[in-house]
Short mmCIF file of C-alpha atoms and ligand atoms in Angstrom, two decimals:
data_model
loop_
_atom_site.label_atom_id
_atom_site.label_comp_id
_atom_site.label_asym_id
_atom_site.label_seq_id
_atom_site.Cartn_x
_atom_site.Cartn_y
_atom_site.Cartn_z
CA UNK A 1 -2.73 -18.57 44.08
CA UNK A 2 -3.63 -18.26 47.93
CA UNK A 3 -2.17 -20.62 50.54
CA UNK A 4 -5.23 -22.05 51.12
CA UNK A 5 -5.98 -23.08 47.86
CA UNK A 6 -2.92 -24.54 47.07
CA UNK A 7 -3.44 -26.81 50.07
CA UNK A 8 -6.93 -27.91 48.51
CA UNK A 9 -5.61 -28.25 45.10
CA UNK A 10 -2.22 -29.32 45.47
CA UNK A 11 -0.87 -33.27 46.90
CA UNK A 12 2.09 -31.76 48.39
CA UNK A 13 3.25 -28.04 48.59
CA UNK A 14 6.87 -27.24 47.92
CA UNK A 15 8.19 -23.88 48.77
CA UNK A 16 11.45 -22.33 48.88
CA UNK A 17 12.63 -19.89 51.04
CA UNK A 18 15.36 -17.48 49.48
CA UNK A 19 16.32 -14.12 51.51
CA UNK A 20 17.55 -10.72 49.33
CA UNK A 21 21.00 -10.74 48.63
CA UNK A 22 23.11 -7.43 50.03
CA UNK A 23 25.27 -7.00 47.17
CA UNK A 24 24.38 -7.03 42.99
CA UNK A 25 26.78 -10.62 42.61
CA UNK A 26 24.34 -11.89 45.49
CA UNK A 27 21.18 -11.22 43.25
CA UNK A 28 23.02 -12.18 40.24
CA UNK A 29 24.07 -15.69 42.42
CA UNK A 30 20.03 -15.94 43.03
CA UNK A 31 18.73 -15.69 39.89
CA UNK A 32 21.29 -18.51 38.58
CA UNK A 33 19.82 -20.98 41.81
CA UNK A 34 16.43 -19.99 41.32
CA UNK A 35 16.21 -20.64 37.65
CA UNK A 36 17.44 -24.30 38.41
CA UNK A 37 14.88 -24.40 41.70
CA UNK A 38 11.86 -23.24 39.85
CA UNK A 39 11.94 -26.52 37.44
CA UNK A 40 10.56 -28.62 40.59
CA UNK A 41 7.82 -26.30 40.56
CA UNK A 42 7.25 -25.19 43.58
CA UNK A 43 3.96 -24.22 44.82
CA UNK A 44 5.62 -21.06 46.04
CA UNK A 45 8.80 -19.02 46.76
CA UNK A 46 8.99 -16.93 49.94
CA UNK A 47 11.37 -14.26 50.59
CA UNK A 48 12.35 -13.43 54.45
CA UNK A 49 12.14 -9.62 55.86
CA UNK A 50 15.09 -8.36 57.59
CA UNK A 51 15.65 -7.76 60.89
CA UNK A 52 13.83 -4.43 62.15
CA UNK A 53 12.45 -4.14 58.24
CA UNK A 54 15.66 -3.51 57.07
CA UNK A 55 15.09 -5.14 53.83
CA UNK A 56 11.30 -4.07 53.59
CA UNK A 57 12.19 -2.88 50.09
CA UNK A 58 14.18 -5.61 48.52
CA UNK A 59 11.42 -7.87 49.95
CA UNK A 60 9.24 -6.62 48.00
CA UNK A 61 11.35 -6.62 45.25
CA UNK A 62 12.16 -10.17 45.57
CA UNK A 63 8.86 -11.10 45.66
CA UNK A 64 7.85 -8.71 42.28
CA UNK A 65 10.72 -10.28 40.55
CA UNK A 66 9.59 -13.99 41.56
CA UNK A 67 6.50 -13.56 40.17
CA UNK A 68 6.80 -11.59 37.16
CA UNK A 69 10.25 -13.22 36.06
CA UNK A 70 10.22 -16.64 37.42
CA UNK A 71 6.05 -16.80 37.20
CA UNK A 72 5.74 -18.74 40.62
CA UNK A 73 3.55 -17.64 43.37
CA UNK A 74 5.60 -15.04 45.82
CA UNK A 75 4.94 -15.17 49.64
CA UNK A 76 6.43 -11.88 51.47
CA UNK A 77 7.66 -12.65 55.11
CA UNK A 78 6.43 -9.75 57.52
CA UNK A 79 7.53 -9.06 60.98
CA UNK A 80 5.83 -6.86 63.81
CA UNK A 81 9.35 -5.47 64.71
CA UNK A 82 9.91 -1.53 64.91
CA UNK A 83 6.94 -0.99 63.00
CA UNK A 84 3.22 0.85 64.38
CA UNK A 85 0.47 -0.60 63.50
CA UNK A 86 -0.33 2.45 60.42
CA UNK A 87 3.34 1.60 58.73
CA UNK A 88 2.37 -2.64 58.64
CA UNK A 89 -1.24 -1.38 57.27
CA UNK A 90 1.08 0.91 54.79
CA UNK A 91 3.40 -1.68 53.89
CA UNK A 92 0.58 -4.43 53.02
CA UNK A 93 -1.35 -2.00 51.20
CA UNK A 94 1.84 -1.69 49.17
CA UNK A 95 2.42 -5.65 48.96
CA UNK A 96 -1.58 -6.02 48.02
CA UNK A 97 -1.00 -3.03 45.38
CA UNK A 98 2.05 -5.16 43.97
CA UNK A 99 -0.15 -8.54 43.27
CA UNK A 100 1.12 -9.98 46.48
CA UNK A 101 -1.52 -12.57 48.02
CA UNK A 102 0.40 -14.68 50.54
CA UNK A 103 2.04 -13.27 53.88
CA UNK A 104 4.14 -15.20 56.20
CA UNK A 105 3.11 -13.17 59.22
CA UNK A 106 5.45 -12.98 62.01
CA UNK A 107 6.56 -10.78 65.08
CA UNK A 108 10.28 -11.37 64.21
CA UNK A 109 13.43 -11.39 66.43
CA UNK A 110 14.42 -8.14 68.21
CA UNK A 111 17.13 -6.28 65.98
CA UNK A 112 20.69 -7.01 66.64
CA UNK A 113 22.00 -5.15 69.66
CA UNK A 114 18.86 -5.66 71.22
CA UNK A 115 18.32 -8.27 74.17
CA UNK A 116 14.33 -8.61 74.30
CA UNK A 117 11.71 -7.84 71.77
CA UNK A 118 10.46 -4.80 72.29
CA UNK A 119 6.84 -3.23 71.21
CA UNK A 120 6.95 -0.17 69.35
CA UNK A 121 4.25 2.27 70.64
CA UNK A 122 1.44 1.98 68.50
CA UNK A 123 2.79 -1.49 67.17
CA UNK A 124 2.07 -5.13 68.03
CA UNK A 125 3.55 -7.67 70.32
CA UNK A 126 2.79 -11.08 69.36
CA UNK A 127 2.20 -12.60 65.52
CA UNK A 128 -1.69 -13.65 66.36
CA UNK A 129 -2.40 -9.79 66.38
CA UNK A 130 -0.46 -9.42 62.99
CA UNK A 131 -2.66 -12.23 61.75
CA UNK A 132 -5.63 -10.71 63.35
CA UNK A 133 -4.93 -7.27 61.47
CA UNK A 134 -4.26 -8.57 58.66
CA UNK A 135 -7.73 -10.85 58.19
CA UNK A 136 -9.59 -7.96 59.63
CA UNK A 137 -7.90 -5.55 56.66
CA UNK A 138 -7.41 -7.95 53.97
CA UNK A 139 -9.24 -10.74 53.99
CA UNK A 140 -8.56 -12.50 50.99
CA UNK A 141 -4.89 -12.80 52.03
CA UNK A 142 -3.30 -16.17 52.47
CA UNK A 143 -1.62 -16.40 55.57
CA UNK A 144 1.13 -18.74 57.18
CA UNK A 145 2.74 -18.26 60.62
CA UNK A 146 5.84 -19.95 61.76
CA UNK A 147 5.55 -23.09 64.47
CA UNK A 148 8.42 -24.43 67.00
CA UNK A 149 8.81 -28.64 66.87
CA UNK A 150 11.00 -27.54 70.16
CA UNK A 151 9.55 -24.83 71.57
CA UNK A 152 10.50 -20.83 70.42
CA UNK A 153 13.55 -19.87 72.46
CA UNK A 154 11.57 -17.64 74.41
CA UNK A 155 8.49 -20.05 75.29
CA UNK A 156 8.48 -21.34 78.85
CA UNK A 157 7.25 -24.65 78.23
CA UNK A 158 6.09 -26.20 74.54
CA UNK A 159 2.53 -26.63 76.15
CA UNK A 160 2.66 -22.46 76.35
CA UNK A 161 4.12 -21.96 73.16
CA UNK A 162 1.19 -24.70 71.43
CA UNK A 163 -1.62 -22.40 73.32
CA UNK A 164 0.32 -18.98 71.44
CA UNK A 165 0.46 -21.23 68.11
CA UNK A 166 -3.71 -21.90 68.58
CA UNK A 167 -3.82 -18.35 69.12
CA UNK A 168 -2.51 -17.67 65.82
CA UNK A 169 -4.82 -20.19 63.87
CA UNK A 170 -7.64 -19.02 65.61
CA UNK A 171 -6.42 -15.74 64.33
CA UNK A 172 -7.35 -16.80 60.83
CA UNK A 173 -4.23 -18.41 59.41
CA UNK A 174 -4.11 -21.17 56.71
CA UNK A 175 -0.79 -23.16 57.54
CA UNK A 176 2.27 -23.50 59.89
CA UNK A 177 5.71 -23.39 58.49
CA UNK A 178 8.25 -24.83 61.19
CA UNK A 179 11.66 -24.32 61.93
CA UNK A 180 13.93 -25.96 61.26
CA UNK A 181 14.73 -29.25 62.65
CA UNK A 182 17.28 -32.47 62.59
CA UNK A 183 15.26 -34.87 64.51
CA UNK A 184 11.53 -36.13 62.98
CA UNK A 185 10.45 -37.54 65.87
CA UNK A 186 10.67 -34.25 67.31
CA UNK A 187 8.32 -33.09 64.41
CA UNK A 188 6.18 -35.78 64.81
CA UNK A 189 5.51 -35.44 68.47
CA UNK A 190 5.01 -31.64 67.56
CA UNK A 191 2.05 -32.58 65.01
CA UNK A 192 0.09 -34.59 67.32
CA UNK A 193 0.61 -32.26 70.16
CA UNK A 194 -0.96 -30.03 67.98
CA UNK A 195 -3.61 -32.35 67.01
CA UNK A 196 -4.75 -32.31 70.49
CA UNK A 197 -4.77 -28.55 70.86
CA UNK A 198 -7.07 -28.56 67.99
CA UNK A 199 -5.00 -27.22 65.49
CA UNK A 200 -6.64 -28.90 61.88
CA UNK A 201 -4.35 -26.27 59.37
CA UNK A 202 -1.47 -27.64 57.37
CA UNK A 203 2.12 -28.45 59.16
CA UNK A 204 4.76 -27.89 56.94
CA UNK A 205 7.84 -28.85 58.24
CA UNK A 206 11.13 -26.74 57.05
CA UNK A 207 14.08 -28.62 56.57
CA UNK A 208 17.35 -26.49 56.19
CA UNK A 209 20.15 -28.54 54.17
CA UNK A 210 23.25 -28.66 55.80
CA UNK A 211 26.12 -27.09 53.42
CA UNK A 212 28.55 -25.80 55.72
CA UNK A 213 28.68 -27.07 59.14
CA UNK A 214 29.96 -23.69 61.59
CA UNK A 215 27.44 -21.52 59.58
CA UNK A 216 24.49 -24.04 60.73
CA UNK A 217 26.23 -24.41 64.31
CA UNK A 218 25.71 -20.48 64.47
CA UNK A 219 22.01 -20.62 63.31
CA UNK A 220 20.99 -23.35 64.99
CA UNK A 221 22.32 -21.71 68.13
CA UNK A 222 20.39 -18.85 67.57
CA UNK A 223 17.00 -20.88 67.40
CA UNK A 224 18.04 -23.58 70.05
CA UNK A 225 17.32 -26.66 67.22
CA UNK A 226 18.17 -30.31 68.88
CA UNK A 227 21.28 -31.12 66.76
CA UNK A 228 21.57 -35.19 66.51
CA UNK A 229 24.89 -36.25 68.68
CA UNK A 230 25.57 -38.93 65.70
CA UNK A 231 25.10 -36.39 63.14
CA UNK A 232 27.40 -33.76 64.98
CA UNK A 233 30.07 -36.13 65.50
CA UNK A 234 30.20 -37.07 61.68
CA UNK A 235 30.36 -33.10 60.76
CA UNK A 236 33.01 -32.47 63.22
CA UNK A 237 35.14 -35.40 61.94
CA UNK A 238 35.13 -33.76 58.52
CA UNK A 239 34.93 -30.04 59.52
CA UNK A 240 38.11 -29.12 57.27
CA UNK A 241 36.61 -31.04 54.22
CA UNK A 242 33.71 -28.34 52.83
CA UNK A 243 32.68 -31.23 49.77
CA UNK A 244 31.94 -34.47 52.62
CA UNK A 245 30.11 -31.69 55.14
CA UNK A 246 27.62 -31.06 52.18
CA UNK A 247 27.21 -34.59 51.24
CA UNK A 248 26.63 -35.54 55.28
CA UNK A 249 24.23 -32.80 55.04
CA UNK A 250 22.56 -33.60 52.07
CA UNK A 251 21.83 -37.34 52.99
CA UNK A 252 21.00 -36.69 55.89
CA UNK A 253 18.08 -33.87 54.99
CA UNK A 254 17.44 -36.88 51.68
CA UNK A 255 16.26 -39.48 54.82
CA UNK A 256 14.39 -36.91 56.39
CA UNK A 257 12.51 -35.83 53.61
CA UNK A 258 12.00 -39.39 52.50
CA UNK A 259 10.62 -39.87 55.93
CA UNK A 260 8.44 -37.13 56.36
CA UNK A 261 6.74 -37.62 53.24
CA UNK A 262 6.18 -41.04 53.79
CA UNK A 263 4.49 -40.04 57.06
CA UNK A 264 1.86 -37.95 55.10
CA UNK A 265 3.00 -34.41 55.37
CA UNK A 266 1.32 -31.87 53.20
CA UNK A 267 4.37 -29.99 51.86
CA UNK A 268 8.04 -29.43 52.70
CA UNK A 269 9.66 -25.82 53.18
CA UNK A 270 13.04 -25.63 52.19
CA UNK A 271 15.46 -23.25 53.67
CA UNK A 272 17.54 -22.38 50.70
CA UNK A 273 19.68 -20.12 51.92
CA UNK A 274 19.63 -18.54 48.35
CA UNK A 275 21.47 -21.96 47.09
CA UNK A 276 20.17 -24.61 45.02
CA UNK A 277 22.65 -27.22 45.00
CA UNK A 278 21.31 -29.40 47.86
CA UNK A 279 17.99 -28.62 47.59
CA UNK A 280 18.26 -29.73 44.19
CA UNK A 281 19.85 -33.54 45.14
CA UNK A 282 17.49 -33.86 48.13
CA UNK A 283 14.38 -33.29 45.12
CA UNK A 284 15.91 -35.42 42.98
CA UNK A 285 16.22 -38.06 45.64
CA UNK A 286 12.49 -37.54 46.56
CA UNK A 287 11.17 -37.92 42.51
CA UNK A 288 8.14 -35.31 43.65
CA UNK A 289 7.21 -35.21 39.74
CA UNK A 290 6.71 -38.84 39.53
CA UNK A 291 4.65 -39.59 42.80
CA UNK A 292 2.47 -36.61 42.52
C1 FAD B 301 8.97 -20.26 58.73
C2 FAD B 301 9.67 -19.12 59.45
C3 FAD B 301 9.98 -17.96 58.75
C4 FAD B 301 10.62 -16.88 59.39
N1 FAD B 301 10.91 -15.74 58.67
C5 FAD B 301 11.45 -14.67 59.28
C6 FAD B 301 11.69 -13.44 58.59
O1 FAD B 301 11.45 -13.34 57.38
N2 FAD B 301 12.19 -12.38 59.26
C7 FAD B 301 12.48 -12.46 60.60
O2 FAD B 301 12.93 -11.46 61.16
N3 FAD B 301 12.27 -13.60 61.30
C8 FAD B 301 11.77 -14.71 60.68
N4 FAD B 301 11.52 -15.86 61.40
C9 FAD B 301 11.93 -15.93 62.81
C10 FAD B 301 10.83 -15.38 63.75
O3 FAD B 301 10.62 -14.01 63.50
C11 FAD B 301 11.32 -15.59 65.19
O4 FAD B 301 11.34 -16.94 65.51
C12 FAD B 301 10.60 -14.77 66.26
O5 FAD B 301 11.37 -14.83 67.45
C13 FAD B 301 9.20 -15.24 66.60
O6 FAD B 301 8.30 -14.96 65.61
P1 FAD B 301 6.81 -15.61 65.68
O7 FAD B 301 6.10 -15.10 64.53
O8 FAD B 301 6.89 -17.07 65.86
O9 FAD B 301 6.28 -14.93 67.02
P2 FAD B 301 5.10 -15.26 68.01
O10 FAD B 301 4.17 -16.27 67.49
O11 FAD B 301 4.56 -13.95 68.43
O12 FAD B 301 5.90 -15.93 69.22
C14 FAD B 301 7.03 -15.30 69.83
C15 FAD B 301 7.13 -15.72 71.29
O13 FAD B 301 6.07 -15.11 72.02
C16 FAD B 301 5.22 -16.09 72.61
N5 FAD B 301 3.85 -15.61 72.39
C17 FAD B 301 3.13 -15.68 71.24
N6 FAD B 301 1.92 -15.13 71.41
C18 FAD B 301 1.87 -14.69 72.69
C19 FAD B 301 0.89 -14.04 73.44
N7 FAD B 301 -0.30 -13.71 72.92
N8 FAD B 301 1.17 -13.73 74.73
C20 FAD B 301 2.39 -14.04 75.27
N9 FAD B 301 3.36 -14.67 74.58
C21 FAD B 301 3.11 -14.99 73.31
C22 FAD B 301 5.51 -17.39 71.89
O14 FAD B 301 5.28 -18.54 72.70
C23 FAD B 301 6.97 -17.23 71.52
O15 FAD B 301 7.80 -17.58 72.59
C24 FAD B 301 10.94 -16.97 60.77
C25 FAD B 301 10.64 -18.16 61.46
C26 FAD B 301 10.04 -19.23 60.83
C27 FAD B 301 9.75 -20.50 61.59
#
């Protein structure tokens, strides 16, 4: 099913978000945490794409495996980064060829060693031109593109980086996945800022489940997330207890589920980080089956 049918058909959109494994006990790991997330029935199951297309293969692969094995819609995640534009049209073709419908079209961080982004000659610069090629190629592709609560890293100002976000709508796609984010307020400010910019497609906010504190201290570094002071000060009272960090974490993603859904939101991306233990309280907690 296409993105933009499930958001006409569907009360509330759950997806996952797994990444491919680098070693065979990795995939092996997966396929144990995806069996147990696939009976909430998620709407979908998106796999990332490494840095620089490093995993451009085992995307793919991912993605065949989630459909044909698990039988749940696959989205592939597609970056602009070290690419022309003849190897993306390649690569989709491929995806396309491979009963792939739904594309999480990005331009993707610059490769590790690498200060800036940089545009390959012949490539593209920006994620509203991957959109762009993509509608103009393959049409009947459903499309989501990635959206900033506060602001991409790079953006000068959220007001700049909401104008690059329209840009990417206007582009043609069918919903915004965000980052992820601690504070809902921050989320909610985000949605009616958008509002006002005239952006009318689904805003799906990502939550990432905190399991283990110094890994999301690194990531959310990387991405410049607002981490609550309250919320920090809890983890860092327990930071040598693994077992109370993951059951901080998971109450505190439970309320903000709770709270987003209760504010109306149309689906809820959850950064899995190939795991399913928390995701799997935090959907408990939220009874999805029963409400829907
Ligand atoms: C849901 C989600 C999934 C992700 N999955 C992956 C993944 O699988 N692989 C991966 O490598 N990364 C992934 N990322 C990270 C993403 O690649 C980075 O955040 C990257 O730095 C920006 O990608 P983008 O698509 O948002 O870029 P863009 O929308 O192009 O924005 C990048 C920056 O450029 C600015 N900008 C945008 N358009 C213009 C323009 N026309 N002119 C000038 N400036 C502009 C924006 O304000 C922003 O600061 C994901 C992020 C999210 C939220």
């Amino acid at each position: 099913m296409r993105l933009s049918q499930m958001f006409r058909t569907q009360r509330f959109v759950l997806s996952i978000e797994i990444f491919p494994p680098k070693t065979a006990d990795g995939d092996t790991a997966l396929r144990q945490n995806l069996q147990t997330l696939v009976e909430y029935d998620p709407s979908f199951v998106s796999c990332t794409y490494g840095a620089g297309g490093s995993t451009r293969d085992r995307t793919l692969q991912w993605c065949r495996e989630i459909q044909a094995d698990f039988r749940r819609t696959a989205m592939t995640h597609f970056t602009c980064v070290g690419s022309t534009r003849d190897e993306l049209l390649s690569w989709l073709d491929q995806a396309v060829a491979e009963g792939i419908h739904n594309v999480m079209a990005l331009r993707g961080d610059p490769p590790a060693g690498q200060e800036a982004f940089k545009t390959v000659e012949g490539g593209l610069s920006n994620a509203n031109q991957l959109v762009e090629l993509i509608r103009q190629t393959h049409p009947e592709l459903g499309i989501g593109v990635a959206g900033y609560p506060e602001k991409h890293q790079e953006a000068p100002s959220l007001d700049i980086d909401l104008q690059h976000l329209k840009c990417k709508v206007d582009a043609g796609a069918d919903a915004v996945f965000t980052q992820l984010f601690f504070v809902n307020d921050n989320f909610f400010a985000f949605r009616d800022r958008c509002d006002e910019q005239g952006i009318r497609i689904p805003i799906v906010p990502g939550i990432m489940p905190i399991t283990d504190f110094a890994r999301i201290k690194r990531i959310t570094s990387m991405c410049g997330t607002v981490f609550p002071q309250g919320l920090a000060m809890r983890l860092e009272a327990v930071q040598d207890d693994p077992q109370a960090q993951f059951e901080i974490g998971v109450e505190h993603a439970i309320q903000q589920c709770e709270e987003l859904r209760s504010a109306g939101v149309p689906g809820i991306h959850f950064y899995a980080l190939n795991k399913s233990d928390a995701c799997q309280r935090i959907l408990d907690a939220m009874h999805l089956q029963e409400k829907a």
